[in-house]
Coordinates of C-alpha atoms in Angstrom, one line a residue:
X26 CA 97.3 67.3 95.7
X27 CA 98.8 69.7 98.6
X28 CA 96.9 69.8 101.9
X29 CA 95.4 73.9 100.9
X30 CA 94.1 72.2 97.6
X31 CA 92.1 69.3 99.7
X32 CA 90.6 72.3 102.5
X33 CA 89.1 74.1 99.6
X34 CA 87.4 71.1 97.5
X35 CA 86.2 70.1 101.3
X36 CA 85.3 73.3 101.4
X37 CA 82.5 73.5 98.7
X38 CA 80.2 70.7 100.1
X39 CA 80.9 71.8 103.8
X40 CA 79.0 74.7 102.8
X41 CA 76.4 73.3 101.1
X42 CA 76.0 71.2 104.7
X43 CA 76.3 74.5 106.4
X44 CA 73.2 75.8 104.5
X45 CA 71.2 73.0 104.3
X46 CA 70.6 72.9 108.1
X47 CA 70.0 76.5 108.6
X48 CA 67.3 78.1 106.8
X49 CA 67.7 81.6 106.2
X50 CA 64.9 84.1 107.8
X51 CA 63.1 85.0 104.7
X52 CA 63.7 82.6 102.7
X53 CA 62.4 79.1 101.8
X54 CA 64.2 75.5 102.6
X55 CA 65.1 74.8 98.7
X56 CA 66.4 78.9 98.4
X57 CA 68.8 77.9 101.4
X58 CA 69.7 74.8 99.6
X59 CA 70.2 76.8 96.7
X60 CA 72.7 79.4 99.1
X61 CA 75.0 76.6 99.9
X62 CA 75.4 75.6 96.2
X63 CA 76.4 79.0 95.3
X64 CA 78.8 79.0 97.9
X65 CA 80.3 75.8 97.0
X66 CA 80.6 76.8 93.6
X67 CA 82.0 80.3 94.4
X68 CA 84.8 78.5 96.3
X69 CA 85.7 76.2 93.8
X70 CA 85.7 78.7 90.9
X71 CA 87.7 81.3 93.5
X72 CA 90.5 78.8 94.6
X73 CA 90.6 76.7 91.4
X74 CA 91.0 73.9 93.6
X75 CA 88.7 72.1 91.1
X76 CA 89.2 72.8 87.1
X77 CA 86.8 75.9 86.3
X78 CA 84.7 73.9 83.6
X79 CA 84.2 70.7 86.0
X80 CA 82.8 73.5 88.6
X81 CA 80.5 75.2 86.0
X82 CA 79.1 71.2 85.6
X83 CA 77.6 71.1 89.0
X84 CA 74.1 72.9 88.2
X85 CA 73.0 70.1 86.1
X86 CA 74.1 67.5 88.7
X87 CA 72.7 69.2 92.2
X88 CA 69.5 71.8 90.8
X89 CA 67.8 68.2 89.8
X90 CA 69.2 65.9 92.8
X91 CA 67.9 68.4 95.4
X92 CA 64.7 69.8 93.5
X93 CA 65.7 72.7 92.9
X94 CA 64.8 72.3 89.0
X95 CA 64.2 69.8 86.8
X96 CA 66.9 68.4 84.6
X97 CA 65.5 70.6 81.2
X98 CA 65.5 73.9 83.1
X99 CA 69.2 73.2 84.8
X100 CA 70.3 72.0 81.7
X101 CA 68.8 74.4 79.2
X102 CA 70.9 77.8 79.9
X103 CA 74.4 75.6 78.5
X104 CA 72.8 75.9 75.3
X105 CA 72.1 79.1 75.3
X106 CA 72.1 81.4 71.7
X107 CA 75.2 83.4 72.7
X108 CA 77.0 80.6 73.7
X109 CA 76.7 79.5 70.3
X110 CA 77.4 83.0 69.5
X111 CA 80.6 82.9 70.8
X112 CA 81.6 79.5 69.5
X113 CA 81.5 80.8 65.7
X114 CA 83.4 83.7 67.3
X115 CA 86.4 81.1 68.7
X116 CA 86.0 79.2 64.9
X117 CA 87.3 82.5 63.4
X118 CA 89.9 83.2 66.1
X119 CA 91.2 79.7 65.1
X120 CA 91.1 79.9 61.6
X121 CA 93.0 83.4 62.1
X122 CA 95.7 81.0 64.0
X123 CA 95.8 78.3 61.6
X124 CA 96.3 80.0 58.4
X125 CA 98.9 83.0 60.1
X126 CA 96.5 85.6 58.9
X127 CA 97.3 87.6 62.5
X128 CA 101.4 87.4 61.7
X129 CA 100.3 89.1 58.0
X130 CA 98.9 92.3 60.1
X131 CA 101.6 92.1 62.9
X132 CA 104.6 92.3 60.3
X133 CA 103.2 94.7 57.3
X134 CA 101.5 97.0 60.8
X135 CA 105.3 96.5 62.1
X136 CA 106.9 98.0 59.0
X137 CA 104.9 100.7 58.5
X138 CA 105.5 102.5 62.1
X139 CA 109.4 102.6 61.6
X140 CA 112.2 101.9 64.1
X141 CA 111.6 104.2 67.0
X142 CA 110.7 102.1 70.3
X143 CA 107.8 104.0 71.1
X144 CA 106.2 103.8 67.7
X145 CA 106.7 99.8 67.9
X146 CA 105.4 99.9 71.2
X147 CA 102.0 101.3 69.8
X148 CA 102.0 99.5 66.9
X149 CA 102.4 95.9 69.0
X150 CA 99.9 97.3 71.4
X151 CA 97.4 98.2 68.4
X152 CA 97.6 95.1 66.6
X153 CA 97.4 92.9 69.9
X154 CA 94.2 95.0 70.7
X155 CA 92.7 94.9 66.9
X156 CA 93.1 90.8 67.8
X157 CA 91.8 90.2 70.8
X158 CA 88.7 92.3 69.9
X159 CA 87.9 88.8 68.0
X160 CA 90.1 86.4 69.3
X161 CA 90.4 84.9 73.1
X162 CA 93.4 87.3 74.9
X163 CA 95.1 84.4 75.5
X164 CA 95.6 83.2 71.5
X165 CA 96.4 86.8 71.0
X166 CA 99.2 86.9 73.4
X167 CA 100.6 83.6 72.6
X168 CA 100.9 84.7 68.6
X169 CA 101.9 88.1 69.4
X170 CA 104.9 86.9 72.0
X171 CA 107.0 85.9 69.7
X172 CA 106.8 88.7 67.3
X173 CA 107.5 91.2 70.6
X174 CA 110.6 88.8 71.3
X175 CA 111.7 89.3 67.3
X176 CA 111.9 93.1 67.8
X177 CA 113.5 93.1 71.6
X178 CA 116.5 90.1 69.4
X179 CA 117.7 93.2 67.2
X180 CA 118.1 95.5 69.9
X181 CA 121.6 96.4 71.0
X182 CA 122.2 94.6 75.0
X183 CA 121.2 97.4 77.0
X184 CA 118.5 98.2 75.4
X185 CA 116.9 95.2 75.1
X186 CA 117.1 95.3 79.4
X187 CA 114.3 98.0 78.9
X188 CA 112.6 97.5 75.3
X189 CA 111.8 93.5 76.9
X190 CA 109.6 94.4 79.4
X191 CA 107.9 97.3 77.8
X192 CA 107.1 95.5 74.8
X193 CA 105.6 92.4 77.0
X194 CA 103.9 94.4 79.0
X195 CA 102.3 96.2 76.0
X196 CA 101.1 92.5 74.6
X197 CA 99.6 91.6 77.7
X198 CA 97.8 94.8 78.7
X199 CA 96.4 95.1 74.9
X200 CA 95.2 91.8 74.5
X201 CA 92.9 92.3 77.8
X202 CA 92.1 96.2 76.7
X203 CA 91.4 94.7 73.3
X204 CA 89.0 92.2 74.4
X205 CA 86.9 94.9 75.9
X206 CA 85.7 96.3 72.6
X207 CA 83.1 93.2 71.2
X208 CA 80.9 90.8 72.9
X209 CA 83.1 88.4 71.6
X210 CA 86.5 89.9 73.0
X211 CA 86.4 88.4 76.6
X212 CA 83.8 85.6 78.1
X213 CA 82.9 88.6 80.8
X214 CA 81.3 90.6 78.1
X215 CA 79.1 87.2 76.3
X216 CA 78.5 86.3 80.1
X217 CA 76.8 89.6 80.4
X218 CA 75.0 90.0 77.4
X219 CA 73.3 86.3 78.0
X220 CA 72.4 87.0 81.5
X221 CA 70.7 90.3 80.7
X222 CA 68.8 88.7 77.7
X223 CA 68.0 85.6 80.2
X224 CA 67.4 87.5 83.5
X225 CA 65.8 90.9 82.4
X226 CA 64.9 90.5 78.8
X227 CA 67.4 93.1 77.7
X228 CA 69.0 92.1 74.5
X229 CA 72.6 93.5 73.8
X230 CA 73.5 93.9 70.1
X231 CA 77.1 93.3 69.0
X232 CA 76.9 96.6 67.3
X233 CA 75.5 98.2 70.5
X234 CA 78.1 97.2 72.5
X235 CA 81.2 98.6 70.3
X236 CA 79.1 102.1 70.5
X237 CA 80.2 101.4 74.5
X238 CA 83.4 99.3 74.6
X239 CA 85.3 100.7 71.0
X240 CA 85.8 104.1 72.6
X241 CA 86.3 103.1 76.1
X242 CA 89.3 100.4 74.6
X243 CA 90.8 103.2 72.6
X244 CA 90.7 105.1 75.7
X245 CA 92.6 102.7 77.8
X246 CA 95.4 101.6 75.0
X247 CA 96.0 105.0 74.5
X248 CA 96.8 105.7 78.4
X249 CA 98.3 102.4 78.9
X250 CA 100.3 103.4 75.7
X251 CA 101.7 106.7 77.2
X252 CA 102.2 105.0 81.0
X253 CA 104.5 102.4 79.5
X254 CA 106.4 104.3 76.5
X255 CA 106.6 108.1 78.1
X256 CA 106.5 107.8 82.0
X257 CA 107.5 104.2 83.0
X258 CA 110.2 103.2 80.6
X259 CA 110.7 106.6 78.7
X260 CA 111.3 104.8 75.3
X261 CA 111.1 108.4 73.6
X262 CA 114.9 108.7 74.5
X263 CA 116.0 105.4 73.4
X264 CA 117.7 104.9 70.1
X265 CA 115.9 103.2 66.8
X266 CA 116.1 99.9 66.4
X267 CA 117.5 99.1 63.2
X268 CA 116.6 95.8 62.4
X269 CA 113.3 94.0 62.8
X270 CA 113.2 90.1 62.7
X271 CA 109.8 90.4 61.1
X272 CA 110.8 93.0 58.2
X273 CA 110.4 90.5 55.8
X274 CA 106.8 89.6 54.6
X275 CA 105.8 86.0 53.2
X276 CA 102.9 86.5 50.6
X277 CA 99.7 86.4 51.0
X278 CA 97.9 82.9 50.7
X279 CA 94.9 81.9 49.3
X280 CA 93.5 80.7 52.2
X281 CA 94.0 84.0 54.6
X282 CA 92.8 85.7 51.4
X283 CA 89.2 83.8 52.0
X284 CA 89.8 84.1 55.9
X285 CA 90.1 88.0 55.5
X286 CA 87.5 88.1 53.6
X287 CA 85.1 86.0 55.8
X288 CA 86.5 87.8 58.9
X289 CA 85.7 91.3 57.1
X290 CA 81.9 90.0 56.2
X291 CA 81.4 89.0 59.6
X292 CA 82.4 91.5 61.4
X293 CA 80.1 93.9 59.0
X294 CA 77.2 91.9 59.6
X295 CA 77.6 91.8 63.2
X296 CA 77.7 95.9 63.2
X297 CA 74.8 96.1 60.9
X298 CA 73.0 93.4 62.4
X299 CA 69.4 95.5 63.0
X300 CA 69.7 97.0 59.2
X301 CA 70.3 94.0 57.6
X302 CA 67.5 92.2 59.2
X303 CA 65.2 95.0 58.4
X304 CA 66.3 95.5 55.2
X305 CA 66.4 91.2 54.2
X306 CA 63.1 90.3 56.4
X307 CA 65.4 87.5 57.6
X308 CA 65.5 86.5 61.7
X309 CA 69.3 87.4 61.6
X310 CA 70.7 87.7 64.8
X311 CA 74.4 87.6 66.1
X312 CA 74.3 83.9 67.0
X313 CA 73.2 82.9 63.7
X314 CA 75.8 85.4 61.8
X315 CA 78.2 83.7 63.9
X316 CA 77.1 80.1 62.4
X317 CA 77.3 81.1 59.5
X318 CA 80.7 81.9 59.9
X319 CA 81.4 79.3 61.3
X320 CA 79.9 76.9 58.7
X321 CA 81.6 78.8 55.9
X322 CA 85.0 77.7 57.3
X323 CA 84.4 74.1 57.4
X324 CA 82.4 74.0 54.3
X325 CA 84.3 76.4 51.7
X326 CA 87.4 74.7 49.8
X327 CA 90.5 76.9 49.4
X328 CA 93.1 75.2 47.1
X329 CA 97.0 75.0 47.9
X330 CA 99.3 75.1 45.0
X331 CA 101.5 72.9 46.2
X332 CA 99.7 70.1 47.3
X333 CA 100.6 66.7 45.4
X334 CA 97.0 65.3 44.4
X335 CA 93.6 67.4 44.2
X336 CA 92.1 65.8 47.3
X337 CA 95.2 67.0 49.4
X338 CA 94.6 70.5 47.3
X339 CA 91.6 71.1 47.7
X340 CA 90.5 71.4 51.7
X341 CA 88.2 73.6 53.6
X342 CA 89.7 76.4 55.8
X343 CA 88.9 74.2 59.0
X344 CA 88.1 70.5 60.0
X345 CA 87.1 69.0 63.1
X346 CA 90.4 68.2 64.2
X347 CA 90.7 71.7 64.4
X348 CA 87.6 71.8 66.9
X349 CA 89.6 70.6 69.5
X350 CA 91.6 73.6 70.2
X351 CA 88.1 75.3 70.9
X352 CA 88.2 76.3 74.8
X353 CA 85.1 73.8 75.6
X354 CA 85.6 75.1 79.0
X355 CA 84.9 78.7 78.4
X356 CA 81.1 77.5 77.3
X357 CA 80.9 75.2 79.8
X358 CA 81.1 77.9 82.5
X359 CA 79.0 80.4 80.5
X360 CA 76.4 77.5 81.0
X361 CA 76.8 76.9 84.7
X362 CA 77.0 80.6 85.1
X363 CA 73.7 81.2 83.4
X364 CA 72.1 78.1 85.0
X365 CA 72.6 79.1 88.1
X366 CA 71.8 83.1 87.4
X367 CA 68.6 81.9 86.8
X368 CA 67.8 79.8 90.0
X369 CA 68.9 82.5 92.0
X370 CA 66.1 84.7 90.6
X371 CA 63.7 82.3 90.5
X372 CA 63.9 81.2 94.2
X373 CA 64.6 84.6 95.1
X374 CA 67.5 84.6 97.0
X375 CA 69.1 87.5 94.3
X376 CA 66.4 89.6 95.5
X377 CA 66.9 88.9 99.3
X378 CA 70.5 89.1 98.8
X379 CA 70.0 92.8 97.3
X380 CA 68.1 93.8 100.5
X381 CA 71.1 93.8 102.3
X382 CA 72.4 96.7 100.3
X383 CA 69.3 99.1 101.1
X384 CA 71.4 100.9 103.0
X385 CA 73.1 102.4 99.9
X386 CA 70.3 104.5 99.4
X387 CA 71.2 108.0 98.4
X388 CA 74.9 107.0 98.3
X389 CA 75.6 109.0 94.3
X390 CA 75.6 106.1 91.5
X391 CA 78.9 107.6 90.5
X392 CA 80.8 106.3 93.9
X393 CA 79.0 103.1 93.9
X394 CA 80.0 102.0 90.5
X395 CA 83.6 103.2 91.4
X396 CA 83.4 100.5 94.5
X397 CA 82.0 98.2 92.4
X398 CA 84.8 98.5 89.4
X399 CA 87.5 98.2 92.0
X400 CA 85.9 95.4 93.8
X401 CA 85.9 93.1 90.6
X402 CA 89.2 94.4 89.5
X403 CA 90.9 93.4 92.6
X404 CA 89.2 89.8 92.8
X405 CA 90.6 89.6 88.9
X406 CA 94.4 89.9 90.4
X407 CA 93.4 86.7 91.9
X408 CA 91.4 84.5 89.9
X409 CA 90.0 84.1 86.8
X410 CA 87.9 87.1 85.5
X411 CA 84.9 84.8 84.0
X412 CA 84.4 83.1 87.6
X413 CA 84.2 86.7 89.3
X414 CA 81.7 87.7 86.7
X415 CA 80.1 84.6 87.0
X416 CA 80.1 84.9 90.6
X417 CA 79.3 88.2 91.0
X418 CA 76.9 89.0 88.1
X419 CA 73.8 87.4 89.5
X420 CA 74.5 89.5 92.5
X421 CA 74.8 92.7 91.4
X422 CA 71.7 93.0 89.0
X423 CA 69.2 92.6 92.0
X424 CA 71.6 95.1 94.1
X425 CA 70.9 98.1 91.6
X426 CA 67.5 97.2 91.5
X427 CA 67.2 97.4 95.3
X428 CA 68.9 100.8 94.5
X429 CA 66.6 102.1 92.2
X430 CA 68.9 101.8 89.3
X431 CA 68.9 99.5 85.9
X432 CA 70.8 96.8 86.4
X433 CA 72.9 98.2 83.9
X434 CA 74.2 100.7 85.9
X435 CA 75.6 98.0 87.6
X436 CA 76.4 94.7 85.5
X437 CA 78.3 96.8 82.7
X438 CA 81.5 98.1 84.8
X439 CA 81.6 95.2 86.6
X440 CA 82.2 92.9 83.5
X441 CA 84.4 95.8 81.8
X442 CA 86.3 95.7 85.2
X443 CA 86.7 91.8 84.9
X444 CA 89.4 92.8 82.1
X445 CA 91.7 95.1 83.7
X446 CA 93.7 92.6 86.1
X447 CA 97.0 94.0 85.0
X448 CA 99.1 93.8 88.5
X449 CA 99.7 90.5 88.7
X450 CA 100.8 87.0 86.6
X451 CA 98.2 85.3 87.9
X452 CA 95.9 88.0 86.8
X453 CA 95.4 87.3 83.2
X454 CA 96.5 84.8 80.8
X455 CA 98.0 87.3 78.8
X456 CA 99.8 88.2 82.0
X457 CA 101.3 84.7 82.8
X458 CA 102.0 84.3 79.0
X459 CA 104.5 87.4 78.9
X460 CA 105.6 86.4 82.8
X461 CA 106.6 83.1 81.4
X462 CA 109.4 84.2 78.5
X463 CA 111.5 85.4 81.5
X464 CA 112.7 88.4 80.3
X465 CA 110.0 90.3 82.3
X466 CA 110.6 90.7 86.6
X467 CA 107.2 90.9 88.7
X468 CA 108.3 93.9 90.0
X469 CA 108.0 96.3 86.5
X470 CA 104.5 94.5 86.3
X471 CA 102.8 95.2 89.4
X472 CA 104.6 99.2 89.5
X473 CA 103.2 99.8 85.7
X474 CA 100.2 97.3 86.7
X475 CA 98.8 99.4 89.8
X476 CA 98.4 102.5 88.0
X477 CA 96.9 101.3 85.3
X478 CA 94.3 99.6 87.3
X479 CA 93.7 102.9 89.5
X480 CA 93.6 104.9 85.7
X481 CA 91.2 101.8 84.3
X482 CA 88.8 101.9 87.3
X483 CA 88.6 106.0 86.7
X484 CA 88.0 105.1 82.8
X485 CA 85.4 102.6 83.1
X486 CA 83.4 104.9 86.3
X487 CA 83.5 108.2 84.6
X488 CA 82.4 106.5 80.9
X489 CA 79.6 104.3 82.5
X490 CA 78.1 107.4 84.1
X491 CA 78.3 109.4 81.2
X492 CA 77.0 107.0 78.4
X493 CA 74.8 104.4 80.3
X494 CA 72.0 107.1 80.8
X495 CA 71.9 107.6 76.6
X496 CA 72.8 103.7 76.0
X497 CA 69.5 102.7 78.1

């Protein structure tokens, strides 16, 4: 443990301390209390000096230990519906892993586009982005990775010193574009979703959210597309590529055959989610079409050919084993997130916090949400994007209030900006994943990151203000 890793876990209960012995005017002593423990658990989920998940546990250890809550209510927000929403969501993104449904897409996508750079650039990028819309960015950029490396193998020497880095680049920035288009894409967006439903009674429907974050994606691959492939590395003028490493397709299995077809269900019936529940009578709801998922995959048998007995043969798509690969740590911190949302505007310190920002007052929405966006996306270059949203989310919602505004207004381009770290290695996983091949230099990825951060920030202010009034 280096001497900067010790300052910062020191750090956390120092301000705790700091806040426990001043009270702050308008507020009570347990509010203060309740000030330091944000602060400590900012700083922990900032620096990282502390594992994320083991941060995101301290709600249900302090809210009870300095009566700030009972156990039930500190506890309670980890189990929270969308949680469980997006753990049926991670059971598909495995299953998509384990039975190398994704590589199916990527290769038969692949063949279709022909040889020319920029057309394998868009259909990486497109595939990547379909993924991620229902797997975590980081699976999507690990299984993509090495079908980006087969294409840059075939290319003649020189131009694999240009195809490299465009075609990383392209994985990483579409797996974080990609995850913007479902509630289920990035934790930002589920972290969002359960805080509005928690905080202000405002449920967000999976299908309601692609009407916002299916367009604004599309929007972004498409520029990212033409930043990397006509203006940053000009792949227009390079030659075809001949050869692909992937030009040969395996068949189809029986068990991505049920996969695809449990995939396709699911994602119908979480688009059609208010229809079908008018239209059964049934309490259906995104969590429990999740579930459902979910259960389907450990329950259904699929049968392998050429397995030796019948009991070797004859296996479900999933078993527990396969739980473990589950990020447990994401759901943790939705849960400490949440738990601590909710003290915040219970004890009132959101709403004295959003006081400060009176001033604001007759400042245009369309400038503050532009602050806003870039604030979030330049905390993303240096941490992880679900701390800044869980940082920041319980903040902001009482600041647009203060202004007059729905929280909305607010909360939605700040957790679409929590995607868009694009600059840096640290940024994303996806980012550190393509960093880490080593045939990618930090200096094409902050140059082609920078812009496209400027160009996201522009996106995500000028769609917010146009649809958020009609998505209200």
């Amino acid at each position: 443990m280096s001497r900067l890793t010790l300052l910062w876990i020191l750090a956390g209960p120092a301000c705790l301390l700091f806040f426990s012995l001043w009270n702050i005017p308008g507020l009570t002593g347990t509010a203060s209390l309740l000030c330091g423990i944000t602060g400590w658990m900012v700083i922990w989920w900032i620096s990282e000096a502390v594992p994320i998940p083991v941060t995101s546990l301290l709600p249900m250890l302090l809210f009870p230990l300095f009566g700030i809550s009972s156990a039930e209510a500190a506890t309670s927000p980890y189990a929270h519906p969308l949680i469980f929403m997006f753990f049926g969501g991670f059971c598909l993104s495995i299953a998509l892993e384990k039975t190398g449904l994704h590589q199916q897409i990527a290769v038969r996508a692949l063949r279709l586009v022909g040889s020319a750079p920029a057309n394998q650039l868009a259909a990486l990028m497109a595939i990547t982005a379909f993924l991620s819309m229902w797997m975590s960015n980081t699976a999507t950029a690990v299984m993509m990775l090495p079908i980006a490396l087969s294409v840059v193998a075939v290319a003649p020497l020189q131009q694999q010193k240009v195809l490299a880095p465009a075609l990383l680049l392209g994985v990483a920035y579409a797996s974080s574009i990609g995850g913007i288009a479902t509630l289920i894409g990035t934790p930002p967006n589920a972290l969002l979703a359960a805080f509005l439903e928690k905080t202000y009674q405002i449920k967000l429907g999976f299908g309601q959210w692609m009407l916002l974050g299916v367009p604004l994606a599309l929007s972004m691959l498409l520029v990212c597309w033409f930043w990397l492939s006509r203006v940053y590395f000009r792949l227009h003028l390079m030659a075809p590529v001949t050869q692909s490493a992937q030009d040969n397709a395996t068949a189809v299995t029986r068990p991505q055959r049920l996969v695809a077809v449990i995939f396709l269900i699911t994602a119908l019936c979480w688009i059609f989610q208010p229809l079908l529940s008018q239209w059964s009578g049934l309490a259906l709801s995104d969590t429990v079409i999740a579930l459902s998922a979910a259960m389907l995959l450990f329950l259904l048998p699929v049968r392998h050919p050429l397995a030796e007995n019948f009991a070797a043969a004859v296996q479900p798509v999933l078993n527990w084993q396969d739980s473990e690969k589950l990020p447990w740590g994401v759901l943790l911190l939705f849960g400490g997130g949440l738990s601590l949302a909710g003290q915040l505007q219970q004890h009132g310190v959101s709403d004295a916090l959003a006081q400060w920002f009176q001033g604001l007052h007759g400042v245009p929405a369309l400038l503050i949400i532009a602050a806003v966006a870039l604030l979030i996306v330049f905390l993303t270059e240096l941490t992880s994007n679900t701390a800044v949203a869980a940082a920041f989310l319980p903040i902001l919602g009482p600041v647009a209030l203060s202004l007059d505004l729905s929280p909305l207004y607010l909360l939605v381009p700040a957790a679409l900006a929590a995607s868009l770290g694009f600059m840096m290695p640290v940024g994303t996983p996806p980012n550190a994943i393509v960093f880490a091949s080593g045939q990618l230099n930090i200096r094409d990825m902050i140059k082609a990151g920078v812009v496209l951060n400027i160009f996201g920030v522009v996106l995500i202010t000028l769609w917010c203000q146009l649809i958020l009034p009609f998505w209200l």
